[in-house]
PDB file of C-alpha atoms in Angstrom:
ATOM      1  CA  MET L   1     -28.587  24.853 -15.108  1.00  0.00           C
ATOM      2  CA  PRO L   2     -27.779  24.975 -11.346  1.00  0.00           C
ATOM      3  CA  ASP L   3     -31.347  23.891 -10.640  1.00  0.00           C
ATOM      4  CA  THR L   4     -30.885  20.951 -12.986  1.00  0.00           C
ATOM      5  CA  ILE L   5     -27.616  19.953 -11.293  1.00  0.00           C
ATOM      6  CA  ASP L   6     -29.144  20.245  -7.829  1.00  0.00           C
ATOM      7  CA  SER L   7     -32.041  18.056  -8.941  1.00  0.00           C
ATOM      8  CA  LEU L   8     -29.647  15.401 -10.255  1.00  0.00           C
ATOM      9  CA  VAL L   9     -27.584  15.554  -7.062  1.00  0.00           C
ATOM     10  CA  HIS L  10     -30.802  15.001  -5.096  1.00  0.00           C
ATOM     11  CA  ASP L  11     -31.598  11.989  -7.291  1.00  0.00           C
ATOM     12  CA  LEU L  12     -28.317  10.332  -6.270  1.00  0.00           C
ATOM     13  CA  ASN L  13     -30.261   9.255  -3.170  1.00  0.00           C
ATOM     14  CA  ASP L  14     -33.445   8.192  -4.953  1.00  0.00           C
ATOM     15  CA  GLU L  15     -35.063   4.929  -3.841  1.00  0.00           C
ATOM     16  CA  ASP L  16     -35.064   3.721  -7.457  1.00  0.00           C
ATOM     17  CA  ARG L  17     -31.684   2.216  -8.374  1.00  0.00           C
ATOM     18  CA  SER L  18     -32.063   3.005 -12.071  1.00  0.00           C
ATOM     19  CA  ARG L  19     -32.898   6.620 -11.256  1.00  0.00           C
ATOM     20  CA  ARG L  20     -29.760   6.882  -9.095  1.00  0.00           C
ATOM     21  CA  ALA L  21     -27.631   5.449 -11.917  1.00  0.00           C
ATOM     22  CA  ALA L  22     -29.212   7.777 -14.468  1.00  0.00           C
ATOM     23  CA  ALA L  23     -28.516  10.790 -12.253  1.00  0.00           C
ATOM     24  CA  GLU L  24     -24.885   9.783 -11.940  1.00  0.00           C
ATOM     25  CA  ASP L  25     -24.526   9.380 -15.717  1.00  0.00           C
ATOM     26  CA  SER L  26     -26.173  12.761 -16.324  1.00  0.00           C
ATOM     27  CA  LEU L  27     -23.847  14.501 -13.864  1.00  0.00           C
ATOM     28  CA  VAL L  28     -20.824  12.978 -15.569  1.00  0.00           C
ATOM     29  CA  ALA L  29     -22.135  14.220 -18.929  1.00  0.00           C
ATOM     30  CA  LEU L  30     -22.388  17.782 -17.568  1.00  0.00           C
ATOM     31  CA  GLY L  31     -18.672  17.845 -16.844  1.00  0.00           C
ATOM     32  CA  ALA L  32     -16.636  20.048 -14.512  1.00  0.00           C
ATOM     33  CA  GLN L  33     -19.511  22.394 -13.661  1.00  0.00           C
ATOM     34  CA  VAL L  34     -20.872  19.788 -11.233  1.00  0.00           C
ATOM     35  CA  VAL L  35     -17.730  19.828  -9.062  1.00  0.00           C
ATOM     36  CA  ASP L  36     -18.941  22.615  -6.744  1.00  0.00           C
ATOM     37  CA  HIS L  37     -22.198  20.763  -6.135  1.00  0.00           C
ATOM     38  CA  LEU L  38     -20.525  17.449  -5.248  1.00  0.00           C
ATOM     39  CA  LEU L  39     -17.608  18.511  -3.043  1.00  0.00           C
ATOM     40  CA  PRO L  40     -19.882  19.488  -0.102  1.00  0.00           C
ATOM     41  CA  ILE L  41     -21.195  15.896  -0.099  1.00  0.00           C
ATOM     42  CA  LEU L  42     -17.681  14.458   0.020  1.00  0.00           C
ATOM     43  CA  ARG L  43     -16.805  16.904   2.779  1.00  0.00           C
ATOM     44  CA  LEU L  44     -19.593  15.415   4.909  1.00  0.00           C
ATOM     45  CA  GLY L  45     -18.148  11.932   4.437  1.00  0.00           C
ATOM     46  CA  PRO L  46     -19.900   8.544   4.256  1.00  0.00           C
ATOM     47  CA  ARG L  47     -22.626   9.653   6.663  1.00  0.00           C
ATOM     48  CA  ASP L  48     -24.227  11.340   3.629  1.00  0.00           C
ATOM     49  CA  SER L  49     -26.088   8.636   1.714  1.00  0.00           C
ATOM     50  CA  ARG L  50     -25.034  10.205  -1.601  1.00  0.00           C
ATOM     51  CA  TYR L  51     -21.329  10.006  -0.779  1.00  0.00           C
ATOM     52  CA  LEU L  52     -20.399   6.947  -2.854  1.00  0.00           C
ATOM     53  CA  ARG L  53     -22.325   8.155  -5.900  1.00  0.00           C
ATOM     54  CA  ALA L  54     -20.779  11.632  -5.685  1.00  0.00           C
ATOM     55  CA  GLU L  55     -17.338  10.067  -5.337  1.00  0.00           C
ATOM     56  CA  SER L  56     -18.019   7.923  -8.398  1.00  0.00           C
ATOM     57  CA  VAL L  57     -19.034  10.945 -10.495  1.00  0.00           C
ATOM     58  CA  LEU L  58     -15.833  12.819  -9.683  1.00  0.00           C
ATOM     59  CA  SER L  59     -13.743   9.709 -10.272  1.00  0.00           C
ATOM     60  CA  ARG L  60     -15.304   9.264 -13.702  1.00  0.00           C
ATOM     61  CA  LEU L  61     -14.716  12.922 -14.556  1.00  0.00           C
ATOM     62  CA  GLY L  62     -11.022  12.483 -13.756  1.00  0.00           C
ATOM     63  CA  ASP L  63      -8.787  15.085 -15.393  1.00  0.00           C
ATOM     64  CA  GLU L  64     -11.820  16.953 -16.723  1.00  0.00           C
ATOM     65  CA  ALA L  65     -12.536  18.236 -13.202  1.00  0.00           C
ATOM     66  CA  VAL L  66      -8.941  19.038 -12.240  1.00  0.00           C
ATOM     67  CA  GLN L  67      -8.890  22.647 -13.450  1.00  0.00           C
ATOM     68  CA  ARG L  68     -11.891  23.586 -11.305  1.00  0.00           C
ATOM     69  CA  LEU L  69     -10.459  21.675  -8.348  1.00  0.00           C
ATOM     70  CA  ARG L  70      -7.203  23.592  -8.681  1.00  0.00           C
ATOM     71  CA  GLU L  71      -9.136  26.867  -8.703  1.00  0.00           C
ATOM     72  CA  ILE L  72     -10.824  25.855  -5.462  1.00  0.00           C
ATOM     73  CA  ARG L  73      -7.437  25.006  -3.971  1.00  0.00           C
ATOM     74  CA  ARG L  74      -6.170  28.499  -4.830  1.00  0.00           C
ATOM     75  CA  ASN L  75      -9.255  30.663  -4.288  1.00  0.00           C
ATOM     76  CA  GLY L  76     -11.664  28.710  -2.096  1.00  0.00           C
ATOM     77  CA  PRO L  77     -14.233  28.487  -0.738  1.00  0.00           C
ATOM     78  CA  GLY L  78     -12.071  27.543   2.214  1.00  0.00           C
ATOM     79  CA  ARG L  79     -14.350  24.790   3.497  1.00  0.00           C
ATOM     80  CA  LEU L  80     -13.840  22.852   0.240  1.00  0.00           C
ATOM     81  CA  ARG L  81     -10.088  23.244  -0.173  1.00  0.00           C
ATOM     82  CA  SER L  82      -9.043  20.089   1.704  1.00  0.00           C
ATOM     83  CA  VAL L  83     -11.544  17.822  -0.025  1.00  0.00           C
ATOM     84  CA  ALA L  84     -10.541  19.310  -3.404  1.00  0.00           C
ATOM     85  CA  LEU L  85      -6.951  18.264  -2.698  1.00  0.00           C
ATOM     86  CA  ARG L  86      -8.030  14.712  -1.946  1.00  0.00           C
ATOM     87  CA  VAL L  87     -10.144  14.464  -5.087  1.00  0.00           C
ATOM     88  CA  ILE L  88      -7.255  15.656  -7.270  1.00  0.00           C
ATOM     89  CA  ALA L  89      -4.966  13.004  -5.789  1.00  0.00           C
ATOM     90  CA  ASP L  90      -7.638  10.308  -6.097  1.00  0.00           C
ATOM     91  CA  SER L  91      -8.539  11.057  -9.708  1.00  0.00           C
ATOM     92  CA  SER L  92      -5.224  12.104 -11.249  1.00  0.00           C
ATOM     93  CA  GLY L  93      -2.420  11.529  -8.769  1.00  0.00           C
ATOM     94  CA  GLU L  94       0.146  13.888  -7.318  1.00  0.00           C
ATOM     95  CA  GLN L  95       1.283  14.908 -10.811  1.00  0.00           C
ATOM     96  CA  ALA L  96      -1.922  16.963 -11.148  1.00  0.00           C
ATOM     97  CA  LEU L  97      -1.242  19.048  -8.024  1.00  0.00           C
ATOM     98  CA  ASP L  98       0.012  22.617  -8.232  1.00  0.00           C
ATOM     99  CA  GLU L  99       3.632  23.138  -7.210  1.00  0.00           C
ATOM    100  CA  ALA L 100       2.507  24.878  -4.022  1.00  0.00           C
ATOM    101  CA  ASP L 101       0.423  21.863  -3.025  1.00  0.00           C
ATOM    102  CA  ARG L 102       3.297  19.479  -3.756  1.00  0.00           C
ATOM    103  CA  ARG L 103       5.595  21.471  -1.490  1.00  0.00           C
ATOM    104  CA  ALA L 104       2.910  21.587   1.211  1.00  0.00           C
ATOM    105  CA  VAL L 105       2.511  17.801   1.122  1.00  0.00           C
ATOM    106  CA  GLU L 106       6.284  17.313   1.328  1.00  0.00           C
ATOM    107  CA  ARG L 107       6.472  19.616   4.359  1.00  0.00           C
ATOM    108  CA  LEU L 108       3.647  17.745   6.052  1.00  0.00           C
ATOM    109  CA  VAL L 109       5.408  14.414   5.525  1.00  0.00           C
ATOM    110  CA  ARG L 110       8.649  15.760   7.003  1.00  0.00           C
ATOM    111  CA  ILE L 111       6.769  17.062  10.044  1.00  0.00           C
ATOM    112  CA  LYS L 112       4.881  13.796  10.574  1.00  0.00           C
ATOM    113  CA  LEU L 113       8.101  11.771  10.341  1.00  0.00           C
ATOM    114  CA  LEU L 114       9.392  13.537  13.435  1.00  0.00           C
ATOM    115  CA  SER L 115       6.628  12.161  15.647  1.00  0.00           C
ATOM    116  CA  GLU L 116       5.295   8.991  14.016  1.00  0.00           C
ATOM    117  CA  ARG L 117       6.810   6.495  16.482  1.00  0.00           C
ATOM    118  CA  PRO L 118       5.656   4.051  17.706  1.00  0.00           C
ATOM    119  CA  VAL L 119       4.017   2.522  14.629  1.00  0.00           C
ATOM    120  CA  THR L 120       1.885  -0.525  13.912  1.00  0.00           C
ATOM    121  CA  LEU L 121       2.431  -3.012  11.087  1.00  0.00           C
ATOM    122  CA  PRO L 122      -0.274  -5.432   9.928  1.00  0.00           C
ATOM    123  CA  PRO L 123       0.388  -9.026  11.115  1.00  0.00           C
ATOM    124  CA  GLU L 124      -1.867 -10.333   8.330  1.00  0.00           C
ATOM    125  CA  SER L 125      -0.135  -9.326   5.130  1.00  0.00           C
ATOM    126  CA  ARG L 126       2.791 -10.117   2.828  1.00  0.00           C
ATOM    127  CA  TRP L 127       6.253  -8.675   3.350  1.00  0.00           C
ATOM    128  CA  LEU L 128       9.965  -9.093   2.698  1.00  0.00           C
ATOM    129  CA  ALA L 129      12.571  -8.708   5.452  1.00  0.00           C
ATOM    130  CA  PHE L 130      16.223  -7.825   4.873  1.00  0.00           C
ATOM    131  CA  PRO L 131      19.125  -6.405   6.958  1.00  0.00           C
ATOM    132  CA  ALA L 132      18.505  -2.721   7.621  1.00  0.00           C
ATOM    133  CA  ASP L 133      22.074  -1.702   6.817  1.00  0.00           C
ATOM    134  CA  ARG L 134      21.805  -3.153   3.288  1.00  0.00           C
ATOM    135  CA  LEU L 135      19.103  -0.780   2.055  1.00  0.00           C
ATOM    136  CA  ASP L 136      21.127   0.589  -0.867  1.00  0.00           C
ATOM    137  CA  ALA L 137      22.111  -2.893  -2.014  1.00  0.00           C
ATOM    138  CA  VAL L 138      18.504  -4.147  -1.980  1.00  0.00           C
ATOM    139  CA  VAL L 139      17.256  -1.040  -3.791  1.00  0.00           C
ATOM    140  CA  ALA L 140      19.809  -1.627  -6.540  1.00  0.00           C
ATOM    141  CA  GLY L 141      19.248  -5.390  -6.654  1.00  0.00           C
ATOM    142  CA  LEU L 142      15.469  -5.113  -6.992  1.00  0.00           C
ATOM    143  CA  GLY L 143      15.674  -2.242  -9.462  1.00  0.00           C
ATOM    144  CA  LEU L 144      13.793   0.313  -7.360  1.00  0.00           C
ATOM    145  CA  HIS L 145      13.491   3.981  -8.344  1.00  0.00           C
ATOM    146  CA  ASP L 146      12.271   7.379  -7.129  1.00  0.00           C
ATOM    147  CA  LEU L 147      12.777   6.795  -3.416  1.00  0.00           C
ATOM    148  CA  ARG L 148      10.982   9.352  -1.272  1.00  0.00           C
ATOM    149  CA  ALA L 149      10.508   9.628   2.461  1.00  0.00           C
ATOM    150  CA  ALA L 150       7.136   8.380   3.719  1.00  0.00           C
ATOM    151  CA  THR L 151       5.390   7.700   7.000  1.00  0.00           C
ATOM    152  CA  VAL L 152       4.364   4.138   7.782  1.00  0.00           C
ATOM    153  CA  VAL L 153       0.630   4.828   7.472  1.00  0.00           C
ATOM    154  CA  MET L 154       1.281   6.523   4.134  1.00  0.00           C
ATOM    155  CA  GLY L 155       3.473   3.695   2.824  1.00  0.00           C
ATOM    156  CA  LEU L 156       1.075   0.927   3.795  1.00  0.00           C
ATOM    157  CA  ALA L 157      -1.881   2.715   2.180  1.00  0.00           C
ATOM    158  CA  ALA L 158       0.147   3.182  -1.013  1.00  0.00           C
ATOM    159  CA  THR L 159       0.896  -0.536  -1.380  1.00  0.00           C
ATOM    160  CA  GLU L 160      -2.323  -2.270  -0.326  1.00  0.00           C
ATOM    161  CA  ALA L 161      -4.379  -1.347  -3.442  1.00  0.00           C
ATOM    162  CA  THR L 162      -7.388  -0.327  -1.353  1.00  0.00           C
ATOM    163  CA  SER L 163      -7.573   3.460  -1.347  1.00  0.00           C
ATOM    164  CA  ALA L 164      -4.682   3.960  -3.788  1.00  0.00           C
ATOM    165  CA  HIS L 165      -3.227   2.307  -6.894  1.00  0.00           C
ATOM    166  CA  ASP L 166      -0.171   0.157  -6.271  1.00  0.00           C
ATOM    167  CA  SER L 167       0.521  -0.625  -9.937  1.00  0.00           C
ATOM    168  CA  ILE L 168       0.213   1.190 -13.249  1.00  0.00           C
ATOM    169  CA  ALA L 169       0.887   0.429 -16.912  1.00  0.00           C
ATOM    170  CA  VAL L 170       4.006   1.997 -18.429  1.00  0.00           C
ATOM    171  CA  GLU L 171       4.757   2.021 -22.140  1.00  0.00           C
ATOM    172  CA  ALA L 172       7.952   0.139 -22.876  1.00  0.00           C
ATOM    173  CA  SER L 173      10.477   0.948 -25.583  1.00  0.00           C
ATOM    174  CA  ARG L 174       8.891  -1.550 -27.969  1.00  0.00           C
ATOM    175  CA  GLY L 175       5.484   0.051 -27.566  1.00  0.00           C
ATOM    176  CA  GLU L 176       4.149  -2.684 -25.302  1.00  0.00           C
ATOM    177  CA  ASP L 177       2.843  -1.942 -21.829  1.00  0.00           C
ATOM    178  CA  GLU L 178       4.812  -3.025 -18.778  1.00  0.00           C
ATOM    179  CA  THR L 179       3.526  -3.069 -15.213  1.00  0.00           C
ATOM    180  CA  ALA L 180       5.188  -0.751 -12.721  1.00  0.00           C
ATOM    181  CA  HIS L 181       4.625  -1.350  -9.020  1.00  0.00           C
ATOM    182  CA  ARG L 182       4.909   0.820  -5.939  1.00  0.00           C
ATOM    183  CA  VAL L 183       6.543  -0.569  -2.789  1.00  0.00           C
ATOM    184  CA  PHE L 184       7.104   0.672   0.748  1.00  0.00           C
ATOM    185  CA  ILE L 185      10.288   0.071   2.731  1.00  0.00           C
ATOM    186  CA  THR L 186       9.815   0.527   6.470  1.00  0.00           C
ATOM    187  CA  PRO L 187      12.129   2.156   8.992  1.00  0.00           C
ATOM    188  CA  GLY L 188      14.638  -0.196  10.584  1.00  0.00           C
ATOM    189  CA  PHE L 189      13.270  -2.426  13.344  1.00  0.00           C
ATOM    190  CA  ARG L 190      15.833  -4.324  15.420  1.00  0.00           C
ATOM    191  CA  ASN L 191      18.262  -4.059  12.491  1.00  0.00           C
ATOM    192  CA  TRP L 192      15.765  -5.286   9.897  1.00  0.00           C
ATOM    193  CA  ARG L 193      13.781  -3.396   7.301  1.00  0.00           C
ATOM    194  CA  LEU L 194      10.572  -4.730   5.779  1.00  0.00           C
ATOM    195  CA  LEU L 195       9.290  -4.235   2.243  1.00  0.00           C
ATOM    196  CA  TYR L 196       5.546  -4.148   1.538  1.00  0.00           C
ATOM    197  CA  GLY L 197       3.961  -4.205  -1.905  1.00  0.00           C
ATOM    198  CA  ASN L 198       1.162  -6.661  -2.547  1.00  0.00           C
ATOM    199  CA  SER L 199       1.046  -6.470  -6.340  1.00  0.00           C
ATOM    200  CA  PHE L 200       4.859  -6.489  -6.607  1.00  0.00           C
ATOM    201  CA  LEU L 201       5.277  -9.533  -4.360  1.00  0.00           C
ATOM    202  CA  ASP L 202       2.349 -11.329  -5.978  1.00  0.00           C
ATOM    203  CA  ASP L 203       3.448 -10.697  -9.586  1.00  0.00           C
ATOM    204  CA  LEU L 204       7.087 -11.654  -9.105  1.00  0.00           C
ATOM    205  CA  GLY L 205       6.523 -14.188  -6.326  1.00  0.00           C
ATOM    206  CA  GLY L 206       7.637 -13.549  -2.780  1.00  0.00           C
ATOM    207  CA  GLU L 207      10.184 -16.355  -2.770  1.00  0.00           C
ATOM    208  CA  TYR L 208      11.790 -15.075  -5.980  1.00  0.00           C
ATOM    209  CA  VAL L 209      12.031 -11.548  -4.556  1.00  0.00           C
ATOM    210  CA  ALA L 210      13.660 -12.942  -1.391  1.00  0.00           C
ATOM    211  CA  GLU L 211      16.216 -14.838  -3.477  1.00  0.00           C
ATOM    212  CA  LYS L 212      16.912 -11.769  -5.613  1.00  0.00           C
ATOM    213  CA  ALA L 213      17.359  -9.512  -2.589  1.00  0.00           C
ATOM    214  CA  SER L 214      19.582 -12.015  -0.779  1.00  0.00           C
ATOM    215  CA  GLU L 215      22.010 -11.972  -3.700  1.00  0.00           C
ATOM    216  CA  GLN L 216      22.808  -8.395  -2.692  1.00  0.00           C
ATOM    217  CA  CYS L 217      22.382  -8.403   1.085  1.00  0.00           C
ATOM    218  CA  GLY L 218      23.288 -11.946   2.130  1.00  0.00           C
ATOM    219  CA  GLU L 219      19.944 -12.956   3.618  1.00  0.00           C
ATOM    220  CA  ALA L 220      16.294 -12.087   3.008  1.00  0.00           C
ATOM    221  CA  HIS L 221      12.976 -13.585   4.126  1.00  0.00           C
ATOM    222  CA  PHE L 222       9.467 -13.600   2.704  1.00  0.00           C
ATOM    223  CA  TYR L 223       6.372 -13.944   4.879  1.00  0.00           C
ATOM    224  CA  SER L 224       2.698 -14.222   3.962  1.00  0.00           C
ATOM    225  CA  VAL L 225      -0.245 -14.550   6.347  1.00  0.00           C
ATOM    226  CA  ASP L 226      -3.690 -15.119   4.817  1.00  0.00           C
ATOM    227  CA  THR L 227      -6.208 -15.812   7.579  1.00  0.00           C
ATOM    228  CA  PHE L 228      -9.133 -15.976   5.137  1.00  0.00           C
ATOM    229  CA  HIS L 229      -7.656 -19.096   3.494  1.00  0.00           C
ATOM    230  CA  ASP L 230      -5.821 -20.203   6.669  1.00  0.00           C
ATOM    231  CA  ALA L 231      -2.578 -20.093   4.694  1.00  0.00           C
ATOM    232  CA  HIS L 232       0.936 -19.262   5.872  1.00  0.00           C
ATOM    233  CA  VAL L 233       4.051 -18.994   3.736  1.00  0.00           C
ATOM    234  CA  TRP L 234       7.558 -18.192   4.904  1.00  0.00           C
ATOM    235  CA  CYS L 235      10.980 -18.692   3.428  1.00  0.00           C
ATOM    236  CA  VAL L 236      14.651 -17.883   4.030  1.00  0.00           C
ATOM    237  CA  ALA L 237      17.041 -17.142   1.171  1.00  0.00           C
ATOM    238  CA  ARG L 238      20.788 -16.754   1.577  1.00  0.00           C
ATOM    239  CA  ASP L 239      23.187 -15.552  -1.108  1.00  0.00           C
ATOM    240  CA  GLY L 240      20.552 -16.042  -3.795  1.00  0.00           C
ATOM    241  CA  VAL L 241      19.574 -19.580  -2.745  1.00  0.00           C
ATOM    242  CA  LEU L 242      16.375 -20.670  -0.998  1.00  0.00           C
ATOM    243  CA  VAL L 243      17.429 -22.635   2.092  1.00  0.00           C
ATOM    244  CA  ARG L 244      14.100 -23.120   3.898  1.00  0.00           C
ATOM    245  CA  ARG L 245      10.468 -22.732   2.889  1.00  0.00           C
ATOM    246  CA  HIS L 246       7.038 -23.594   4.210  1.00  0.00           C
ATOM    247  CA  ALA L 247       3.746 -23.088   2.357  1.00  0.00           C
ATOM    248  CA  THR L 248       0.473 -24.311   3.867  1.00  0.00           C
ATOM    249  CA  TRP L 249      -0.981 -25.379   0.523  1.00  0.00           C
ATOM    250  CA  GLY L 250       2.321 -25.805  -1.282  1.00  0.00           C
ATOM    251  CA  ASP L 251       3.435 -28.849  -3.199  1.00  0.00           C
ATOM    252  CA  PRO L 252       5.721 -29.669  -1.554  1.00  0.00           C
ATOM    253  CA  GLU L 253       4.736 -28.065   1.727  1.00  0.00           C
ATOM    254  CA  TRP L 254       8.343 -28.012   2.965  1.00  0.00           C
ATOM    255  CA  GLU L 255      11.707 -27.301   1.343  1.00  0.00           C
ATOM    256  CA  GLY L 256      15.115 -27.396   2.986  1.00  0.00           C
ATOM    257  CA  GLU L 257      16.176 -28.631   6.412  1.00  0.00           C
ATOM    258  CA  PRO L 258      14.646 -27.287   9.659  1.00  0.00           C
ATOM    259  CA  LEU L 259      16.397 -24.213  11.023  1.00  0.00           C
ATOM    260  CA  PRO L 260      17.839 -24.236  14.558  1.00  0.00           C
ATOM    261  CA  PHE L 261      14.895 -22.374  16.084  1.00  0.00           C
ATOM    262  CA  GLU L 262      12.518 -24.972  14.631  1.00  0.00           C
ATOM    263  CA  LEU L 263      14.376 -27.889  16.183  1.00  0.00           C
ATOM    264  CA  ASP L 264      13.521 -26.656  19.670  1.00  0.00           C
ATOM    265  CA  TYR L 265       9.839 -27.071  18.815  1.00  0.00           C
ATOM    266  CA  ILE L 266      10.185 -30.263  16.772  1.00  0.00           C
ATOM    267  CA  GLU L 267      12.172 -32.012  19.509  1.00  0.00           C
ATOM    268  CA  GLY L 268       9.890 -30.787  22.297  1.00  0.00           C
ATOM    269  CA  ARG L 269      12.379 -28.619  24.165  1.00  0.00           C
ATOM    270  CA  VAL L 270       9.993 -25.646  23.820  1.00  0.00           C
ATOM    271  CA  TRP L 271       6.213 -25.906  23.761  1.00  0.00           C
ATOM    272  CA  ILE L 272       4.292 -24.418  20.854  1.00  0.00           C
ATOM    273  CA  ASP L 273       0.619 -24.425  19.931  1.00  0.00           C
ATOM    274  CA  PRO L 274      -0.003 -27.357  17.536  1.00  0.00           C
ATOM    275  CA  SER L 275      -1.652 -24.925  15.113  1.00  0.00           C
ATOM    276  CA  GLN L 276       1.705 -23.163  14.728  1.00  0.00           C
ATOM    277  CA  ALA L 277       4.011 -26.125  14.142  1.00  0.00           C
ATOM    278  CA  ASP L 278       4.038 -29.809  13.288  1.00  0.00           C
ATOM    279  CA  GLY L 279       6.583 -32.601  13.224  1.00  0.00           C
ATOM    280  CA  ASP L 280       8.350 -31.086  10.230  1.00  0.00           C
ATOM    281  CA  GLY L 281       8.772 -27.521  11.469  1.00  0.00           C
ATOM    282  CA  VAL L 282       7.135 -24.184  12.222  1.00  0.00           C
ATOM    283  CA  THR L 283       4.062 -23.599  10.084  1.00  0.00           C
ATOM    284  CA  ASP L 284       3.094 -20.139  11.379  1.00  0.00           C
ATOM    285  CA  ALA L 285       4.746 -17.290   9.434  1.00  0.00           C
ATOM    286  CA  ASN L 286       4.451 -14.851  12.348  1.00  0.00           C
ATOM    287  CA  VAL L 287       6.254 -17.269  14.677  1.00  0.00           C
ATOM    288  CA  ALA L 288       9.000 -17.707  12.067  1.00  0.00           C
ATOM    289  CA  ALA L 289       9.304 -13.929  11.688  1.00  0.00           C
ATOM    290  CA  ARG L 290       9.579 -13.527  15.471  1.00  0.00           C
ATOM    291  CA  HIS L 291      12.634 -15.790  15.509  1.00  0.00           C
ATOM    292  CA  LEU L 292      14.246 -14.808  12.223  1.00  0.00           C
ATOM    293  CA  SER L 293      13.707 -11.044  11.972  1.00  0.00           C
ATOM    294  CA  VAL L 294      11.001  -9.025  13.757  1.00  0.00           C
ATOM    295  CA  ASP L 295       7.578  -9.819  15.148  1.00  0.00           C
ATOM    296  CA  VAL L 296       5.270  -7.465  13.234  1.00  0.00           C
ATOM    297  CA  GLY L 297       2.429  -5.633  14.943  1.00  0.00           C
ATOM    298  CA  PHE L 298       3.061  -2.890  17.495  1.00  0.00           C
ATOM    299  CA  MET L 299       6.589  -1.638  16.846  1.00  0.00           C
ATOM    300  CA  PRO L 300       7.922   0.361  19.840  1.00  0.00           C
ATOM    301  CA  ALA L 301       9.965   3.503  19.407  1.00  0.00           C
ATOM    302  CA  SER L 302      12.925   1.806  21.056  1.00  0.00           C
ATOM    303  CA  GLY L 303      14.756  -0.248  18.472  1.00  0.00           C
ATOM    304  CA  THR L 304      13.319   1.754  15.558  1.00  0.00           C
ATOM    305  CA  GLN L 305      15.798   3.555  13.319  1.00  0.00           C
ATOM    306  CA  GLY L 306      15.345   6.010  10.451  1.00  0.00           C
ATOM    307  CA  HIS L 307      12.173   6.423   8.413  1.00  0.00           C
ATOM    308  CA  GLY L 308      10.314   4.667   5.636  1.00  0.00           C
ATOM    309  CA  TRP L 309      10.618   5.049   1.860  1.00  0.00           C
ATOM    310  CA  LEU L 310       8.189   4.810  -1.029  1.00  0.00           C
ATOM    311  CA  ALA L 311       9.708   3.539  -4.279  1.00  0.00           C
ATOM    312  CA  THR L 312       8.647   2.308  -7.701  1.00  0.00           C
ATOM    313  CA  THR L 313       9.867  -0.565  -9.841  1.00  0.00           C
ATOM    314  CA  HIS L 314      10.236   1.295 -13.141  1.00  0.00           C
ATOM    315  CA  PRO L 315      12.344   4.366 -14.013  1.00  0.00           C
ATOM    316  CA  ALA L 316       9.495   5.846 -16.065  1.00  0.00           C
ATOM    317  CA  ALA L 317       6.945   5.447 -13.255  1.00  0.00           C
ATOM    318  CA  LEU L 318       7.464   8.136 -10.643  1.00  0.00           C
ATOM    319  CA  ASN L 319       5.476   8.017  -7.416  1.00  0.00           C
ATOM    320  CA  SER L 320       3.582  11.077  -8.609  1.00  0.00           C
ATOM    321  CA  ARG L 321       1.940   9.044 -11.379  1.00  0.00           C
ATOM    322  CA  PHE L 322       0.149   6.671  -9.002  1.00  0.00           C
ATOM    323  CA  LYS L 323      -3.415   7.736  -8.276  1.00  0.00           C
ATOM    324  CA  GLY L 324      -4.956   7.815  -4.824  1.00  0.00           C
ATOM    325  CA  ALA L 325      -4.930  10.171  -1.846  1.00  0.00           C
ATOM    326  CA  LEU L 326      -2.689   8.831   0.920  1.00  0.00           C
ATOM    327  CA  PRO L 327      -3.066   9.452   4.655  1.00  0.00           C
ATOM    328  CA  VAL L 328       0.007  11.059   6.206  1.00  0.00           C
TER     329      VAL L 328
END
């Protein structure tokens, strides 16, 4: 059988696409016994041409491979232990890790939090901003659960739906599925905290989330920068009411009266690039964020307070249920 498995692993790099696909299907059919043959490929990383196929096989095996992966975590071989941990997290989530591995991950996060500053936040994204000292009120107002400390790189990866899942289905009391989301709340920056969570903000609507949060904390903002579609959205909500909004492709494009910082540009007292403002107000979400809360990007250690938090939007959906290995 090992010869057969090795032959199929070799065929993952065959020039014939159908032969590659057939080899992958055959490896999946053989089950957990193929794990030891595929982990060395994942350990080499994408430079091995079979990497994506091997990753796909283990992903399709899912929980079926977990027992063998746990054995490797406990007993080796040592060179495969780290990649086994990643595959468990990718295929089944933290809930599939042994207790010892969970404690090890928690210790690593605590250590990393001590030295993670300065940090960098993506200027092309979607985020909510709210007063840093109103964290508890926003958590309660948005119905967030299972808060756990997280580094910035970890939190962003958890909420971007690239390497990890940022939403899962949860069975509701009536037997119907509900969607639970994962969000990341940043450390405090110049007295503001930011909330990231693409699927959460998209499903509920960023403006609605800003209004909901502002009911509890007085003021909240939503920002969205989409360079692919050349689209900017920003809004300010106070005490549950939207007071100012711009959306590049919105109908209407503007809501509310210009804010004081916009008047300086509109009336020509301060110059601004025409691509960032027009006669009605500031159109660039990053410029608005710079004036209203914090200018995202490189966030210096000075002015940064506390640490970030991962949270979920459903009491039955713990962070451990979300699949995907996260960088720390």
